[in-house]
């Protein structure tokens, strides 16, 4: 994986942190969450330094590009591009659902991929969702969590953004496993162009959600990200007071 490829993945991971707002997080105090999980961020001073670096990079590089992209891109085309990249992520969902023994969800992943790739014109149109096949969102970090592997301390990675020891390790494994669309593209310029468009398209989709951030930006993103990961690992089966 070359530097441009790694950077693109990292910017995407960092941008995604802004979108990880689940219903449960809206009513829970950030401090209460941190206290409940017994300081999930023991390396906070170092993580804050890395966060400032990532945030500066986003503010002066990625965000302005995403804003321009959002202004000039027609909504139908914007939606279509998002659908294409979602479709390219279906094999990852399929593999991880199989590893977790969720065979019904795996059959949905396979059906979605085949249907959207053919009838949906390589994923440009999400016909599967319109037919009642809702998209799953699985990754190796969730699979390890489902197997009982603890998340470990929170880590803010340069370029790669929010993570934990478990999820960061899983991310590396996924990069070498060969089932991401980027690893399947041998033509480097095409691969990097696709990754770049994916990053910008994802970041543009998060612009409207920035208004949800309140208080200390670092702590807000950290706690929402950790809550969301727990929510996903447990498939939404969380306690009422979560």
Short mmCIF file of C-alpha atoms in Angstrom, two decimals:
data_model
loop_
_atom_site.label_atom_id
_atom_site.label_comp_id
_atom_site.label_asym_id
_atom_site.label_seq_id
_atom_site.Cartn_x
_atom_site.Cartn_y
_atom_site.Cartn_z
CA UNK A 1 0.00 0.00 0.00
CA UNK A 2 1.64 3.27 -1.10
CA UNK A 3 1.55 6.57 0.80
CA UNK A 4 -1.31 8.09 -1.18
CA UNK A 5 -3.42 4.99 -0.67
CA UNK A 6 -2.73 4.98 3.09
CA UNK A 7 -3.43 8.70 3.39
CA UNK A 8 -6.74 8.37 1.58
CA UNK A 9 -7.87 5.58 3.89
CA UNK A 10 -6.78 7.62 6.90
CA UNK A 11 -8.60 10.78 5.90
CA UNK A 12 -11.71 8.72 5.32
CA UNK A 13 -11.44 7.12 8.76
CA UNK A 14 -10.96 10.50 10.37
CA UNK A 15 -13.88 12.06 8.56
CA UNK A 16 -16.17 9.19 9.46
CA UNK A 17 -15.80 10.06 13.15
CA UNK A 18 -18.01 13.09 12.56
CA UNK A 19 -20.85 10.90 11.30
CA UNK A 20 -20.94 8.37 14.11
CA UNK A 21 -23.86 9.88 16.00
CA UNK A 22 -26.29 7.21 17.16
CA UNK A 23 -29.59 7.89 18.90
CA UNK A 24 -28.27 6.72 22.24
CA UNK A 25 -25.47 9.30 22.27
CA UNK A 26 -27.80 12.27 22.10
CA UNK A 27 -29.04 11.87 25.67
CA UNK A 28 -25.91 10.70 27.44
CA UNK A 29 -23.36 12.90 29.15
CA UNK A 30 -19.84 12.60 27.74
CA UNK A 31 -18.34 12.59 31.24
CA UNK A 32 -20.78 9.89 32.40
CA UNK A 33 -19.77 7.71 29.48
CA UNK A 34 -16.05 8.11 30.19
CA UNK A 35 -16.59 7.35 33.88
CA UNK A 36 -18.67 4.27 33.13
CA UNK A 37 -15.96 2.78 30.95
CA UNK A 38 -13.14 3.49 33.42
CA UNK A 39 -11.06 5.95 31.43
CA UNK A 40 -11.04 4.46 27.91
CA UNK A 41 -8.49 7.11 26.90
CA UNK A 42 -5.38 6.70 29.10
CA UNK A 43 -3.19 8.23 26.37
CA UNK A 44 -5.27 11.39 26.03
CA UNK A 45 -2.39 13.94 26.03
CA UNK A 46 -0.71 12.26 23.06
CA UNK A 47 -4.03 11.57 21.36
CA UNK A 48 -4.94 15.26 21.58
CA UNK A 49 -1.73 16.25 19.80
CA UNK A 50 -2.49 13.82 16.99
CA UNK A 51 -6.11 15.02 16.89
CA UNK A 52 -5.00 18.63 16.40
CA UNK A 53 -2.81 17.52 13.51
CA UNK A 54 -5.67 15.60 11.88
CA UNK A 55 -8.15 18.41 12.52
CA UNK A 56 -5.81 20.99 10.98
CA UNK A 57 -5.33 18.79 7.93
CA UNK A 58 -9.10 18.42 7.59
CA UNK A 59 -9.76 22.14 8.07
CA UNK A 60 -7.27 23.37 5.49
CA UNK A 61 -7.24 20.51 2.99
CA UNK A 62 -10.07 18.00 3.01
CA UNK A 63 -13.00 20.14 4.17
CA UNK A 64 -12.57 22.92 1.55
CA UNK A 65 -12.37 20.33 -1.23
CA UNK A 66 -15.46 18.59 0.14
CA UNK A 67 -17.35 21.89 0.29
CA UNK A 68 -16.51 22.65 -3.35
CA UNK A 69 -17.49 19.13 -4.34
CA UNK A 70 -20.81 19.48 -2.52
CA UNK A 71 -21.59 22.79 -4.22
CA UNK A 72 -20.93 21.70 -7.80
CA UNK A 73 -22.08 18.09 -7.69
CA UNK A 74 -25.74 17.55 -8.68
CA UNK A 75 -27.63 15.66 -5.97
CA UNK A 76 -28.58 12.65 -8.17
CA UNK A 77 -24.95 12.19 -9.26
CA UNK A 78 -23.72 12.71 -5.70
CA UNK A 79 -26.12 10.02 -4.46
CA UNK A 80 -25.07 7.72 -7.28
CA UNK A 81 -21.37 8.00 -6.43
CA UNK A 82 -22.13 7.27 -2.78
CA UNK A 83 -24.14 4.22 -3.85
CA UNK A 84 -21.26 2.94 -5.97
CA UNK A 85 -18.79 3.03 -3.08
CA UNK A 86 -21.35 1.49 -0.72
CA UNK A 87 -21.76 -1.33 -3.21
CA UNK A 88 -18.01 -1.86 -3.37
CA UNK A 89 -18.06 -2.32 0.40
CA UNK A 90 -20.60 -5.16 0.31
CA UNK A 91 -17.97 -7.95 0.03
CA UNK A 92 -16.43 -6.72 3.31
CA UNK A 93 -19.85 -6.83 4.96
CA UNK A 94 -20.40 -10.33 3.56
CA UNK A 95 -17.09 -11.73 4.85
CA UNK A 96 -17.53 -10.32 8.34
CA UNK A 97 -21.14 -11.46 8.66
CA UNK A 98 -20.01 -14.96 7.71
CA UNK A 99 -17.22 -14.83 10.29
CA UNK A 100 -19.77 -13.80 12.92
CA UNK A 101 -22.17 -16.57 11.93
CA UNK A 102 -24.85 -14.12 10.81
CA UNK A 103 -25.81 -16.07 7.73
CA UNK A 104 -29.08 -14.26 7.06
CA UNK A 105 -27.29 -10.93 7.01
CA UNK A 106 -24.59 -12.45 4.79
CA UNK A 107 -27.26 -13.57 2.32
CA UNK A 108 -28.61 -10.00 2.31
CA UNK A 109 -25.10 -8.67 1.60
CA UNK A 110 -24.69 -11.07 -1.31
CA UNK A 111 -28.14 -10.31 -2.71
CA UNK A 112 -27.53 -6.57 -2.44
CA UNK A 113 -24.20 -6.82 -4.21
CA UNK A 114 -25.52 -8.94 -7.08
CA UNK A 115 -28.69 -6.88 -7.50
CA UNK A 116 -27.06 -3.46 -7.33
CA UNK A 117 -24.14 -4.48 -9.50
CA UNK A 118 -26.44 -5.74 -12.27
CA UNK A 119 -29.86 -4.06 -12.13
CA UNK A 120 -28.40 -1.06 -10.31
CA UNK A 121 -25.72 -0.48 -12.99
CA UNK A 122 -22.53 -1.25 -11.00
CA UNK A 123 -24.16 0.14 -7.88
CA UNK A 124 -25.10 3.55 -9.24
CA UNK A 125 -28.69 2.90 -8.19
CA UNK A 126 -29.48 1.29 -4.84
CA UNK A 127 -32.36 -0.87 -6.04
CA UNK A 128 -31.78 -3.40 -3.25
CA UNK A 129 -32.77 -0.95 -0.52
CA UNK A 130 -35.93 -0.07 -2.42
CA UNK A 131 -36.76 -3.77 -2.42
CA UNK A 132 -36.39 -4.00 1.36
CA UNK A 133 -32.81 -5.28 1.56
CA UNK A 134 -31.23 -2.92 4.06
CA UNK A 135 -27.47 -2.39 3.95
CA UNK A 136 -25.33 -3.82 6.75
CA UNK A 137 -22.16 -2.19 8.03
CA UNK A 138 -19.60 -4.72 9.27
CA UNK A 139 -15.84 -4.77 9.63
CA UNK A 140 -13.16 -6.95 11.20
CA UNK A 141 -13.06 -4.84 14.35
CA UNK A 142 -16.73 -5.64 14.96
CA UNK A 143 -16.06 -9.29 14.23
CA UNK A 144 -13.26 -9.42 16.82
CA UNK A 145 -15.55 -7.67 19.29
CA UNK A 146 -18.28 -10.22 18.64
CA UNK A 147 -15.72 -12.95 19.35
CA UNK A 148 -15.07 -11.40 22.76
CA UNK A 149 -11.89 -9.44 22.05
CA UNK A 150 -11.81 -6.28 24.16
CA UNK A 151 -11.42 -2.94 22.47
CA UNK A 152 -8.40 -1.82 24.47
CA UNK A 153 -7.47 1.85 24.95
CA UNK A 154 -8.67 4.56 22.59
CA UNK A 155 -6.06 5.65 20.06
CA UNK A 156 -6.02 8.67 17.76
CA UNK A 157 -3.92 7.71 14.76
CA UNK A 158 -2.24 10.20 12.43
CA UNK A 159 -4.28 10.38 9.20
CA UNK A 160 -6.28 7.29 10.21
CA UNK A 161 -8.23 9.07 12.93
CA UNK A 162 -10.14 7.52 15.89
CA UNK A 163 -9.50 3.89 16.71
CA UNK A 164 -8.70 1.45 19.51
CA UNK A 165 -5.98 -1.15 19.81
CA UNK A 166 -8.41 -3.83 18.61
CA UNK A 167 -9.90 -1.85 15.73
CA UNK A 168 -6.57 -0.40 14.65
CA UNK A 169 -5.07 -3.88 14.43
CA UNK A 170 -8.12 -5.11 12.52
CA UNK A 171 -7.81 -2.21 10.10
CA UNK A 172 -4.24 -3.23 9.29
CA UNK A 173 -5.31 -6.84 8.75
CA UNK A 174 -8.13 -5.73 6.45
CA UNK A 175 -5.66 -3.72 4.42
CA UNK A 176 -3.63 -6.84 3.70
CA UNK A 177 -6.52 -9.29 3.47
CA UNK A 178 -7.35 -8.26 -0.08
CA UNK A 179 -11.13 -7.94 0.10
CA UNK A 180 -11.33 -4.12 -0.01
CA UNK A 181 -11.93 -2.61 -3.43
CA UNK A 182 -8.69 -0.63 -3.22
CA UNK A 183 -6.57 -3.72 -2.81
CA UNK A 184 -8.24 -5.30 -5.84
CA UNK A 185 -7.22 -2.50 -8.22
CA UNK A 186 -3.77 -3.07 -9.69
CA UNK A 187 -3.67 0.17 -11.69
CA UNK A 188 -2.26 2.62 -9.14
CA UNK A 189 -3.55 5.91 -10.66
CA UNK A 190 -7.07 4.47 -10.99
CA UNK A 191 -6.96 3.08 -7.47
CA UNK A 192 -5.82 6.37 -5.95
CA UNK A 193 -8.38 8.33 -7.95
CA UNK A 194 -11.15 6.05 -6.70
CA UNK A 195 -9.94 6.33 -3.12
CA UNK A 196 -9.68 10.11 -3.40
CA UNK A 197 -13.21 10.44 -4.75
CA UNK A 198 -14.46 8.10 -2.02
CA UNK A 199 -12.83 10.24 0.68
CA UNK A 200 -14.16 13.53 -0.68
CA UNK A 201 -17.64 12.13 -1.28
CA UNK A 202 -17.79 10.77 2.28
CA UNK A 203 -16.50 14.03 3.79
CA UNK A 204 -19.02 16.04 1.77
CA UNK A 205 -21.81 13.90 3.18
CA UNK A 206 -20.73 14.83 6.72
CA UNK A 207 -20.69 18.60 6.33
CA UNK A 208 -24.21 19.04 7.63
CA UNK A 209 -23.50 16.94 10.72
CA UNK A 210 -20.73 19.16 12.08
CA UNK A 211 -23.34 21.33 13.81
CA UNK A 212 -24.02 18.40 16.15
CA UNK A 213 -20.58 18.79 17.76
CA UNK A 214 -20.72 20.63 21.07
CA UNK A 215 -18.27 21.41 23.83
CA UNK A 216 -14.77 19.99 23.62
CA UNK A 217 -14.52 18.73 20.04
CA UNK A 218 -11.93 16.07 20.89
CA UNK A 219 -13.96 14.60 23.76
CA UNK A 220 -17.22 14.76 21.83
CA UNK A 221 -15.81 12.86 18.85
CA UNK A 222 -14.02 10.36 21.08
CA UNK A 223 -17.06 9.51 23.18
CA UNK A 224 -19.47 9.35 20.26
CA UNK A 225 -17.02 7.15 18.34
CA UNK A 226 -16.61 4.75 21.28
CA UNK A 227 -20.35 4.59 21.87
CA UNK A 228 -20.96 3.89 18.22
CA UNK A 229 -18.40 1.09 18.11
CA UNK A 230 -20.01 -0.55 21.15
CA UNK A 231 -23.42 -0.11 19.56
CA UNK A 232 -22.23 -1.80 16.35
CA UNK A 233 -20.43 -4.67 18.08
CA UNK A 234 -23.59 -5.45 20.05
CA UNK A 235 -25.78 -5.01 16.96
CA UNK A 236 -27.76 -2.34 18.76
CA UNK A 237 -28.56 -4.61 21.71
CA UNK A 238 -27.50 -2.11 24.34
CA UNK A 239 -28.91 -1.35 27.77
CA UNK A 240 -31.67 1.25 27.97
CA UNK A 241 -29.49 3.68 29.90
CA UNK A 242 -26.60 3.47 27.40
#
